[in-house]
PDB file of C-alpha atoms and ligand atoms in Angstrom:
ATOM      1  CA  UNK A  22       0.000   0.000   0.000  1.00 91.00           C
ATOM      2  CA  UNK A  23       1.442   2.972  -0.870  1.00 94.00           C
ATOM      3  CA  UNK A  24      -0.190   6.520   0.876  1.00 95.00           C
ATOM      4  CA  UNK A  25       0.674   9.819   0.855  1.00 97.00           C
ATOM      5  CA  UNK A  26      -0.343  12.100   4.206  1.00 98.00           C
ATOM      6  CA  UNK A  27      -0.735  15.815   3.707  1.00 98.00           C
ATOM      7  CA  UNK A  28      -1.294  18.443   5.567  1.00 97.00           C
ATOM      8  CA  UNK A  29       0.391  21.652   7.426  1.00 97.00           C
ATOM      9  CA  UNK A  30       3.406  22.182   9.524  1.00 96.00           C
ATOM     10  CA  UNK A  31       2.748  20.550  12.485  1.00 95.00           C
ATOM     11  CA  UNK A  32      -0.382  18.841  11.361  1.00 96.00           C
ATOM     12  CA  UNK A  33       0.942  14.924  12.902  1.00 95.00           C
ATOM     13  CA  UNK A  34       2.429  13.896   9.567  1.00 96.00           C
ATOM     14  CA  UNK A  35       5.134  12.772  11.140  1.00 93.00           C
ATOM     15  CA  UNK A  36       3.662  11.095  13.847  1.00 92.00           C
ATOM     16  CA  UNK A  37       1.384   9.435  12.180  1.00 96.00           C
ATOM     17  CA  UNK A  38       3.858   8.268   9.362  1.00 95.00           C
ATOM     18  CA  UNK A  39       6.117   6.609  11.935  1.00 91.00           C
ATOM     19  CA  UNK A  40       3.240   4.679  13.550  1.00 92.00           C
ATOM     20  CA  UNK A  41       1.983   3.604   9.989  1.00 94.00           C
ATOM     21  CA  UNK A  42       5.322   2.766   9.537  1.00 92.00           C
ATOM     22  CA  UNK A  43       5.782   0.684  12.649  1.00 90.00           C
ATOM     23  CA  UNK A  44       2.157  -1.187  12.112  1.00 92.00           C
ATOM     24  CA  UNK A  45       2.075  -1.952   8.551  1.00 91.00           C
ATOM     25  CA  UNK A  46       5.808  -2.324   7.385  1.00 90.00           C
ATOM     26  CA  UNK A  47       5.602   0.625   5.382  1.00 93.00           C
ATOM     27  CA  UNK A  48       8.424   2.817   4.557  1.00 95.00           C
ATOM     28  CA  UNK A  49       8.362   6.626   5.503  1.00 95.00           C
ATOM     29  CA  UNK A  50       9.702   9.476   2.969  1.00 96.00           C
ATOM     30  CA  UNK A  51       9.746  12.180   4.746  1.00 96.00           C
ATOM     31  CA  UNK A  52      11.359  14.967   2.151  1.00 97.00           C
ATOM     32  CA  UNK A  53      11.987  17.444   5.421  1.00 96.00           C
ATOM     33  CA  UNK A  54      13.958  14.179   7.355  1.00 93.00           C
ATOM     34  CA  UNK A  55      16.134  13.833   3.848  1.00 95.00           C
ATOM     35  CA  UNK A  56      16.647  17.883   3.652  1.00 96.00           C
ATOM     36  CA  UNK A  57      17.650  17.552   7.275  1.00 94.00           C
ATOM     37  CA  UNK A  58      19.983  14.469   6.882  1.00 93.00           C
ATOM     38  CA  UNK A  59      21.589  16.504   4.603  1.00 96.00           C
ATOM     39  CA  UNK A  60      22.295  19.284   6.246  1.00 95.00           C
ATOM     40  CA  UNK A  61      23.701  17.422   8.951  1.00 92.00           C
ATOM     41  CA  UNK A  62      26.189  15.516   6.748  1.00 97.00           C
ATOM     42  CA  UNK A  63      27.146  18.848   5.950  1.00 97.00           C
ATOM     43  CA  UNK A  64      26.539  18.129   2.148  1.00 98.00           C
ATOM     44  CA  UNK A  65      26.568  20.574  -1.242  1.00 97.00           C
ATOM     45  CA  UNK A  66      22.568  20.356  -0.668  1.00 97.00           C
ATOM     46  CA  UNK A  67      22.610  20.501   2.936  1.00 97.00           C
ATOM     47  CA  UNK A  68      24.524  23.884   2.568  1.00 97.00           C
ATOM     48  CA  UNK A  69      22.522  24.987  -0.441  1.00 97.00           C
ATOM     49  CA  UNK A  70      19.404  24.358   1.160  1.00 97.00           C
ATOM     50  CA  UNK A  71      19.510  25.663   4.865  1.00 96.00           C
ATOM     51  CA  UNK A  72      18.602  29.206   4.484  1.00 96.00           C
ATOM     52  CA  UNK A  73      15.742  28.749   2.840  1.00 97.00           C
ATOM     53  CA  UNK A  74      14.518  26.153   5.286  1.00 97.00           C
ATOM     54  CA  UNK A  75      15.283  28.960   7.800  1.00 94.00           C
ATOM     55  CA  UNK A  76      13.365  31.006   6.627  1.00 95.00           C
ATOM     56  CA  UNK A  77      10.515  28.880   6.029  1.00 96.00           C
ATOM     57  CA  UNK A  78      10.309  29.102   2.898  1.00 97.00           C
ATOM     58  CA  UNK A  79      10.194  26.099   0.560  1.00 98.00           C
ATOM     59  CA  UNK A  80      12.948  24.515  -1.345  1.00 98.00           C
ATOM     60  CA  UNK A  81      12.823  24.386  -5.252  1.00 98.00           C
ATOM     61  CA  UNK A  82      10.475  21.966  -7.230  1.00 98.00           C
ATOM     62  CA  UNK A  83      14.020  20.777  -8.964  1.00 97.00           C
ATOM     63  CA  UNK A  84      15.691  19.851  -5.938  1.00 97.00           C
ATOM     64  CA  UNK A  85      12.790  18.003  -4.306  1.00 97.00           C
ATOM     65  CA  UNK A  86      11.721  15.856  -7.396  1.00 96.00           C
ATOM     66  CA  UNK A  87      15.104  14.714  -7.697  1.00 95.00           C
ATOM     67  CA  UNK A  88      15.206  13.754  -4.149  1.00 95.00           C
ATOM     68  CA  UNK A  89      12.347  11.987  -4.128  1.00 95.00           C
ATOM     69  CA  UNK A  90      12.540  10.191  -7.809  1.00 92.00           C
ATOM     70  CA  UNK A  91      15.504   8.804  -6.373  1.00 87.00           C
ATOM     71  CA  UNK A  92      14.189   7.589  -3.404  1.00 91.00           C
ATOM     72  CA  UNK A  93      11.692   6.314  -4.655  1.00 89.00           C
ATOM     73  CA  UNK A  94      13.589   3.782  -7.003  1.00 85.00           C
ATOM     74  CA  UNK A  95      15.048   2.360  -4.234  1.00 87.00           C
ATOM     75  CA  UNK A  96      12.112   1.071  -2.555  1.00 85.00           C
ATOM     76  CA  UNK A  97      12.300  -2.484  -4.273  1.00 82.00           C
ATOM     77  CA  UNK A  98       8.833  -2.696  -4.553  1.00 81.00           C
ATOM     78  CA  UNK A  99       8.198  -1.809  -0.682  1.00 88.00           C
ATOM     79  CA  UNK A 100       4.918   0.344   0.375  1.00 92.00           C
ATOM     80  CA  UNK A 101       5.617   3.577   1.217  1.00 96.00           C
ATOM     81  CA  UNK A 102       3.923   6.909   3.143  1.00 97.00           C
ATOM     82  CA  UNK A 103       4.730  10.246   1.555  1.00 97.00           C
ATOM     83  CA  UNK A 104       5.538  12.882   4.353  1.00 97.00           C
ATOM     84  CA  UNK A 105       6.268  16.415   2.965  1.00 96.00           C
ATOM     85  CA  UNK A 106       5.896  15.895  -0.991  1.00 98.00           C
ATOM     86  CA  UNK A 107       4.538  16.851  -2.651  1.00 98.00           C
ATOM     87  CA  UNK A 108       4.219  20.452  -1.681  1.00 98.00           C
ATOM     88  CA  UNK A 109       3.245  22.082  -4.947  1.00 98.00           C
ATOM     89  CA  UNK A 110       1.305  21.274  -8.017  1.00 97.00           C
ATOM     90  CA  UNK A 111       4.514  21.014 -10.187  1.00 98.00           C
ATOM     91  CA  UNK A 112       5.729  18.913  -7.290  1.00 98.00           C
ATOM     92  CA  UNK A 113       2.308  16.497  -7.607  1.00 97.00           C
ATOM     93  CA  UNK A 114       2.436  16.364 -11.529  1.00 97.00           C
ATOM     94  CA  UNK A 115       6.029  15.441 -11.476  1.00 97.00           C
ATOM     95  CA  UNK A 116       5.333  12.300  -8.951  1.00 96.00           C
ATOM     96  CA  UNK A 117       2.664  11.176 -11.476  1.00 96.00           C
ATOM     97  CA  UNK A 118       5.273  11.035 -13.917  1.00 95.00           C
ATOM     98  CA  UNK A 119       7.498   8.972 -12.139  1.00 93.00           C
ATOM     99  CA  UNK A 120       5.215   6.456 -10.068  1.00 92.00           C
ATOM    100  CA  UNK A 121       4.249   6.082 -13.967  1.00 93.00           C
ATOM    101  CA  UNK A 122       7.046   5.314 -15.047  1.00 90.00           C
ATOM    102  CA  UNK A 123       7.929   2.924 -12.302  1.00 87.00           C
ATOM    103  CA  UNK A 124       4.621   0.830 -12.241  1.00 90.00           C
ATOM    104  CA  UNK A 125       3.655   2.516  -8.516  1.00 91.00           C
ATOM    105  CA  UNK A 126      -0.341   3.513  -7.901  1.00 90.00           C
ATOM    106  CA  UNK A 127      -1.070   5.871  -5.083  1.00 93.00           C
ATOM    107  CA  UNK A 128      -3.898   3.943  -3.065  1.00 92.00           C
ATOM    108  CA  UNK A 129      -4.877   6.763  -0.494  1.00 93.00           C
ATOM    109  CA  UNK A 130      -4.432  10.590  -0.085  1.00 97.00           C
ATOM    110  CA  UNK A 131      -4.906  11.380   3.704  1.00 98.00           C
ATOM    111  CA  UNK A 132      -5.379  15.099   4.483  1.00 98.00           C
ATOM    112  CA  UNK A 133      -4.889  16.091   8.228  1.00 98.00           C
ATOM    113  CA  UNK A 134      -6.983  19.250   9.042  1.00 97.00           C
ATOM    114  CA  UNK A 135      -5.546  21.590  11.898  1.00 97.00           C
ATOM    115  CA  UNK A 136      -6.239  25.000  12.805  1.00 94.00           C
ATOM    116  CA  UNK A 137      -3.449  27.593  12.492  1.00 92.00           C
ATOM    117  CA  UNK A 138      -3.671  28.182  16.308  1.00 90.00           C
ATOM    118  CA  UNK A 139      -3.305  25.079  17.370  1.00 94.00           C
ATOM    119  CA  UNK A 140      -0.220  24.718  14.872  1.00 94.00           C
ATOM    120  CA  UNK A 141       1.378  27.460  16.297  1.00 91.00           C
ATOM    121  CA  UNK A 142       1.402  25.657  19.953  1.00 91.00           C
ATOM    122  CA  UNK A 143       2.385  22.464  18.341  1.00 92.00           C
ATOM    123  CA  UNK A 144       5.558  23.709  16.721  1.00 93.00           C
ATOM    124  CA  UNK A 145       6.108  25.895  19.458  1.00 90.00           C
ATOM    125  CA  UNK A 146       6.215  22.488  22.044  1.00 91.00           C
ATOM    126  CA  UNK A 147       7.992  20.165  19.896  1.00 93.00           C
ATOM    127  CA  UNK A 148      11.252  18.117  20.569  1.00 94.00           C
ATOM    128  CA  UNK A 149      12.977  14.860  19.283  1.00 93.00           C
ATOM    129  CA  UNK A 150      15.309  12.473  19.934  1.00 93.00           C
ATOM    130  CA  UNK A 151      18.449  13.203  18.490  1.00 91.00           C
ATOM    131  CA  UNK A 152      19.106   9.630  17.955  1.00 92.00           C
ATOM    132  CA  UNK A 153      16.426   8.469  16.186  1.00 88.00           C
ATOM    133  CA  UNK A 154      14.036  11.184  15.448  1.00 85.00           C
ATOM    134  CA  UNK A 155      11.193   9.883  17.644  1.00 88.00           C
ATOM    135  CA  UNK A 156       9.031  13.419  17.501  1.00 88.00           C
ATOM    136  CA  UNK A 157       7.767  14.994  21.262  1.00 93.00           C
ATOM    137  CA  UNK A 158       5.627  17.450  22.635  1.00 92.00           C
ATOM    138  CA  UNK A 159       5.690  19.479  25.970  1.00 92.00           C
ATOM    139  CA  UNK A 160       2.189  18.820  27.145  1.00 90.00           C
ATOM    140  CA  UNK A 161       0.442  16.527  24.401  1.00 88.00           C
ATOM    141  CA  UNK A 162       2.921  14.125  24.054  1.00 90.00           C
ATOM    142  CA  UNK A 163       5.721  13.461  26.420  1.00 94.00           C
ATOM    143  CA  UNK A 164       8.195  10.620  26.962  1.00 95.00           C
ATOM    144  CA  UNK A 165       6.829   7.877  28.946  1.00 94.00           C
ATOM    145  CA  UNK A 166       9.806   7.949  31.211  1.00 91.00           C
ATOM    146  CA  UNK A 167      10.941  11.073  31.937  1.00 82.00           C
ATOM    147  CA  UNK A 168      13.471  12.359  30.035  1.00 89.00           C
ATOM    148  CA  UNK A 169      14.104   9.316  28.216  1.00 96.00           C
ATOM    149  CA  UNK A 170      13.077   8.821  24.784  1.00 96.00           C
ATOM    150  CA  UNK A 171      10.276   5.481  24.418  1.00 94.00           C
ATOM    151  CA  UNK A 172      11.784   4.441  21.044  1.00 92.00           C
ATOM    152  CA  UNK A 173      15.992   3.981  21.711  1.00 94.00           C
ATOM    153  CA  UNK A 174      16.300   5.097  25.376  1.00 96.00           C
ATOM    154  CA  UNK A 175      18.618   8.469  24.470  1.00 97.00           C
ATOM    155  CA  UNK A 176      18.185  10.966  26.915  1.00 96.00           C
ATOM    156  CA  UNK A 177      19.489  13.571  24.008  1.00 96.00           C
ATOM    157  CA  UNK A 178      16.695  15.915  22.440  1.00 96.00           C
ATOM    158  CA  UNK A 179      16.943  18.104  20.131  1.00 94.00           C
ATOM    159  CA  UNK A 180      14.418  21.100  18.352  1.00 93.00           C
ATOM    160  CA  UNK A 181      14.315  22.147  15.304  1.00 91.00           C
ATOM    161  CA  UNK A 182      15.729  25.715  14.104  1.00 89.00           C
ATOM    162  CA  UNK A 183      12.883  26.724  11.870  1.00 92.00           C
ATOM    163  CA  UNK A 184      10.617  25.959  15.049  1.00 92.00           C
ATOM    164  CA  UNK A 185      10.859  29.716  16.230  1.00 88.00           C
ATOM    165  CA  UNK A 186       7.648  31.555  15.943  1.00 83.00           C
ATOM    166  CA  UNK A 187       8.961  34.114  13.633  1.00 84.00           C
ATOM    167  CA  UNK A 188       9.698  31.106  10.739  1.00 92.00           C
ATOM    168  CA  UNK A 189       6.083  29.103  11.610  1.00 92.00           C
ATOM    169  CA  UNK A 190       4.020  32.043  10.223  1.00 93.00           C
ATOM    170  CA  UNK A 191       5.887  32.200   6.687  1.00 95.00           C
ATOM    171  CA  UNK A 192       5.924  28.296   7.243  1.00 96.00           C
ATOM    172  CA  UNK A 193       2.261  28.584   7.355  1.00 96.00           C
ATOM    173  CA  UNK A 194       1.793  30.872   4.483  1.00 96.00           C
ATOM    174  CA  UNK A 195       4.182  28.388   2.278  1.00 97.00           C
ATOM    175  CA  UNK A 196       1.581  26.234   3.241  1.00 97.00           C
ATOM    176  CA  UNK A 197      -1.765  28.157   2.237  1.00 97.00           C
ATOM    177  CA  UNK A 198      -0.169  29.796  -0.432  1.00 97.00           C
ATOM    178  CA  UNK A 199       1.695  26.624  -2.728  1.00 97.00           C
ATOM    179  CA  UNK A 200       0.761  23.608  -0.637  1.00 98.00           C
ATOM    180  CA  UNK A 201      -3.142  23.710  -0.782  1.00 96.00           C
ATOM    181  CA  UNK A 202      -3.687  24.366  -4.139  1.00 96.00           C
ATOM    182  CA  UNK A 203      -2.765  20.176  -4.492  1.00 97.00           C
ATOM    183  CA  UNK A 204      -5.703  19.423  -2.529  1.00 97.00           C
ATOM    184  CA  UNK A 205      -8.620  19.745  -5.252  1.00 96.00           C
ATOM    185  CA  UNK A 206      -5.767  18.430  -7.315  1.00 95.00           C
ATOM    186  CA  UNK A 207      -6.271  14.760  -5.446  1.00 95.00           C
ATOM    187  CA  UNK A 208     -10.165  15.100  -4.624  1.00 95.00           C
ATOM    188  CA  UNK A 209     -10.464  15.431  -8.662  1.00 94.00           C
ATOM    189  CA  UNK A 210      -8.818  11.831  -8.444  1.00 91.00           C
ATOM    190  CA  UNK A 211     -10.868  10.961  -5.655  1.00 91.00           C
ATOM    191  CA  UNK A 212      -8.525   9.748  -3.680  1.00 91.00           C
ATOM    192  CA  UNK A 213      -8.370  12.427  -1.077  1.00 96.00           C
ATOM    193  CA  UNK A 214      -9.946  11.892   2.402  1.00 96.00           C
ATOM    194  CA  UNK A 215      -9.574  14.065   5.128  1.00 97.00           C
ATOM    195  CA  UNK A 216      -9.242  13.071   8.605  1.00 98.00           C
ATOM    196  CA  UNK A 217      -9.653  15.832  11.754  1.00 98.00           C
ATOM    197  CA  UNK A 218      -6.048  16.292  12.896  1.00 97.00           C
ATOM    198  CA  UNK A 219      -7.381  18.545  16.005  1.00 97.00           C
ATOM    199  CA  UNK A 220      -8.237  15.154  17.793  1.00 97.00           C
ATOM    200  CA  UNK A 221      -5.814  13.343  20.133  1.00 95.00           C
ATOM    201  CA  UNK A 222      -2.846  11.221  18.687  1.00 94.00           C
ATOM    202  CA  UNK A 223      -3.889   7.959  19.384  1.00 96.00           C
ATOM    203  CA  UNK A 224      -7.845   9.547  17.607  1.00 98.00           C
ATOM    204  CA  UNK A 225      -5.739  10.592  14.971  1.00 98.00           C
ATOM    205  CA  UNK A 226      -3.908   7.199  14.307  1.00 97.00           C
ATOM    206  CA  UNK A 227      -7.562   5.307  14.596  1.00 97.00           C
ATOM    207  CA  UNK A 228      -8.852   7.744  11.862  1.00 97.00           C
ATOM    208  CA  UNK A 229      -6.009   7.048   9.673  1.00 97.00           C
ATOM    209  CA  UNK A 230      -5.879   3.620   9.929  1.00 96.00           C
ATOM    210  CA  UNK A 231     -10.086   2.647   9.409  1.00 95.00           C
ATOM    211  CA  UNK A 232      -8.959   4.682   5.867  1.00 94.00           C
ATOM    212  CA  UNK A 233      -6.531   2.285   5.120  1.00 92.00           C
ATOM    213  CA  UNK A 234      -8.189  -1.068   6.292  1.00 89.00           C
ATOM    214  CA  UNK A 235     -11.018  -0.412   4.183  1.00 86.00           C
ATOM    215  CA  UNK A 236      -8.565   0.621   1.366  1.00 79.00           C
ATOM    216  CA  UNK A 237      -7.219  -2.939   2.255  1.00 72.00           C
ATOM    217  CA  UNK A 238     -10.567  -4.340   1.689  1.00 63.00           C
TER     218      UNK A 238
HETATM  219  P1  AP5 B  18       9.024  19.239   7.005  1.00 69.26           P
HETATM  220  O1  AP5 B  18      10.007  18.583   7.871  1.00 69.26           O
HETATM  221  O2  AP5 B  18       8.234  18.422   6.025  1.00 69.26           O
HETATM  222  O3  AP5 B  18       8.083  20.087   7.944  1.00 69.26           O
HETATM  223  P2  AP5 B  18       6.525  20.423   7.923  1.00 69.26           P
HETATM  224  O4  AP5 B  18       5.674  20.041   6.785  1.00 69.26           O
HETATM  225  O5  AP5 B  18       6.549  21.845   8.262  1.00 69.26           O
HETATM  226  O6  AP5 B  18       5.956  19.444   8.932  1.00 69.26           O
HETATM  227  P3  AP5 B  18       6.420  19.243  10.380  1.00 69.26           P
HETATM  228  O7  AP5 B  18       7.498  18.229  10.437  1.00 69.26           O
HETATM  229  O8  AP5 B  18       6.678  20.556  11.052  1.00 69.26           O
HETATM  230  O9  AP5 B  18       5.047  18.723  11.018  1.00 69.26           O
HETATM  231  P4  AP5 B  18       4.325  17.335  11.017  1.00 69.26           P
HETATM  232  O10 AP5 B  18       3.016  17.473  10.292  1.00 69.26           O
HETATM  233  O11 AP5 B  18       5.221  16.200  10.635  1.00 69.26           O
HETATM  234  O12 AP5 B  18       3.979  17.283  12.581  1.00 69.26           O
HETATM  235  P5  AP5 B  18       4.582  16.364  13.746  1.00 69.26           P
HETATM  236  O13 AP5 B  18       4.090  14.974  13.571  1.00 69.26           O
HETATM  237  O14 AP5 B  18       6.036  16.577  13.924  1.00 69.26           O
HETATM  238  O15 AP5 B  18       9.729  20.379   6.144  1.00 69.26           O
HETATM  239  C1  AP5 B  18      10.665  21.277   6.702  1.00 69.26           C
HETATM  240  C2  AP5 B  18      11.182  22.220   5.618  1.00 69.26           C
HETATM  241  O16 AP5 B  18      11.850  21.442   4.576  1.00 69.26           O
HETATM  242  C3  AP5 B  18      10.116  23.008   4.843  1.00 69.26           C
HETATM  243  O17 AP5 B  18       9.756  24.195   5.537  1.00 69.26           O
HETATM  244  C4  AP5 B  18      10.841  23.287   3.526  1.00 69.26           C
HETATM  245  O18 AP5 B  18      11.786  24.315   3.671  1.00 69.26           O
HETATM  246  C5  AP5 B  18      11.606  21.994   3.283  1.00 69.26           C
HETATM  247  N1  AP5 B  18      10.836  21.006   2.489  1.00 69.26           N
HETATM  248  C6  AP5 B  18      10.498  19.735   2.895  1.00 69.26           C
HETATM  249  N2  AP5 B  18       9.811  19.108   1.926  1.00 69.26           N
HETATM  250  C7  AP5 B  18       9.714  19.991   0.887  1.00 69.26           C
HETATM  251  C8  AP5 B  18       9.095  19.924  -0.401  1.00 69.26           C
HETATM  252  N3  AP5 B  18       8.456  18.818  -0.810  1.00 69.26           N
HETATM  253  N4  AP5 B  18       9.187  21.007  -1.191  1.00 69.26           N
HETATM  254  C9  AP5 B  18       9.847  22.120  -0.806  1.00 69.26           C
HETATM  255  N5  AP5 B  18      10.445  22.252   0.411  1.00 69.26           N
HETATM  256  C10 AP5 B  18      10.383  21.195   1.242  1.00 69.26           C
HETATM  257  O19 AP5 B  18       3.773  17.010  14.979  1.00 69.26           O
HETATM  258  C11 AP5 B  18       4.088  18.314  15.447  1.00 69.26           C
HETATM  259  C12 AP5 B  18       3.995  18.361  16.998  1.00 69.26           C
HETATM  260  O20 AP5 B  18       2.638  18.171  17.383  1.00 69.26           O
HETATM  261  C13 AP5 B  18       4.797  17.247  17.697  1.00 69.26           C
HETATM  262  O21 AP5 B  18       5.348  17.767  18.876  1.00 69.26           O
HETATM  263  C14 AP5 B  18       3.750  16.158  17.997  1.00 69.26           C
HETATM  264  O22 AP5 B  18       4.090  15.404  19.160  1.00 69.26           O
HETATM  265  C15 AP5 B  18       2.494  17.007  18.198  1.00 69.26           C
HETATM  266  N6  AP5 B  18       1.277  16.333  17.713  1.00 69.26           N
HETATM  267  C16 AP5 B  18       1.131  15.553  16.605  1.00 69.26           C
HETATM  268  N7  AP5 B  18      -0.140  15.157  16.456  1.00 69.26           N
HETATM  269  C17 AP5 B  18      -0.839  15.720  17.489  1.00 69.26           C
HETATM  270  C18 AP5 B  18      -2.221  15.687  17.887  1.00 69.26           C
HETATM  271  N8  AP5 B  18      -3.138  14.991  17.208  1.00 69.26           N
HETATM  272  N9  AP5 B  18      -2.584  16.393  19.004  1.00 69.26           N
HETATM  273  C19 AP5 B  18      -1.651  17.106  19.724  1.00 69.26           C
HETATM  274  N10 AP5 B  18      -0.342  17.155  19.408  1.00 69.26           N
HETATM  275  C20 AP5 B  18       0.068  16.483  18.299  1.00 69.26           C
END
């Protein structure tokens, strides 16, 4: 099964891809893990792309669709969860092209709807393991034990630099602006469904995954 989940910063993409991930095998592409990745190996892209993730802005439909094409070979016929892309319409046209060309049919398109306040106090209260990524929250979702993270144990967190308040607004406008046009670009498929992403985690994760099952038939 191969799904992509959209929605805005802070929406539970993440969250919900790694718990997809860890139930049905699936593998997660998360484009703003890979930009990450690469700025942490220090890389040509890494460098070339951290002031515009910054600044919130996004990165360039060129870059990203040859990220993800290539990722996307790889996957040896595995399903996968698409966290992050595509962002644009060129972005969505261009993944048609190549899950065309490599045999690959989309099964679901899961929107997860959030109001802009309660992104704000997401972003705002998010941490993660620097280990393995495992993604935190303040108040709505903390650590079992404290201070330790539930997935590998580390006791190291980490947040992200464009979590400051000044970069979620033009985060959020990216979003409104170049991300939602794709919406009625998937419900004239129809294969978008929208799930309420203002309910709790473990709500969220039911929501997703009655989609899915019936997808599953
Ligand atoms: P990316 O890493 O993709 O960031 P994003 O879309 O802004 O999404 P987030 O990771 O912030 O949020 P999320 O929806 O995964 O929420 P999470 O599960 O963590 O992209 C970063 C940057 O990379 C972009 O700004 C851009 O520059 C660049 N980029 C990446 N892809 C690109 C592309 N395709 N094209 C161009 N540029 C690209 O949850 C957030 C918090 O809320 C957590 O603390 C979590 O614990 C908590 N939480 C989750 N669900 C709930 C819930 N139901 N109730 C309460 N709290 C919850």
């Amino acid at each position: 099964m191969n799904i992509l989940l959209l929605g805005p910063p802070g929406a539970g993409k993440g969250t919900q891809a790694k718990r997809l991930e860890e139930r049905y095998g699936m593998v997660q592409l998360s484009t703003g893990d890979m930009l990450r990745a690469e700025r942490a190996a220090g890389s040509p892209l890494g460098k070339q792309v951290q002031a515009i993730m910054d600044a919130g802005k996004l990165v360039s439909d060129d870059i990203m669709i040859a990220l993800i094409a290539n990722r996307i070979t790889q996957l040896g016929g595995k399903g996968f969860i698409l966290d992050g892309f595509p962002r644009t319409v060129p972005q969505a046209e261009a993944l048609d092209v190549m899950l065309e060309k490599n045999g690959i049919a989309i099964d679901q398109v899961i929107e997860l709807t959030v109001d802009d306040s309660a992104l704000v106090d997401r972003i705002a209260g998010r941490f993660s393991c620097k280990n393995c990524g495992a993604s935190y929250h303040d108040r709505h979702n903390l650590p079992k034990h404290n201070g330790q993270c539930d997935v590998c144990g580390s006791t190291d967190f980490v947040r992200r630099p464009d979590d400051k308040a000044e970069t979620v607004a033009a985060r959020l406008t990216a979003y409104h602006e170049q991300t939602a046009p794709i919406l009625p670009y998937y419900a004239k498929k129809g294969v978008l469904r929208s799930v309420d992403g203002m309910a709790d985690i473990d709500v969220v994760t039911t929501q997703v995954e009655t989609i899915l099952n019936k997808s599953k038939g």
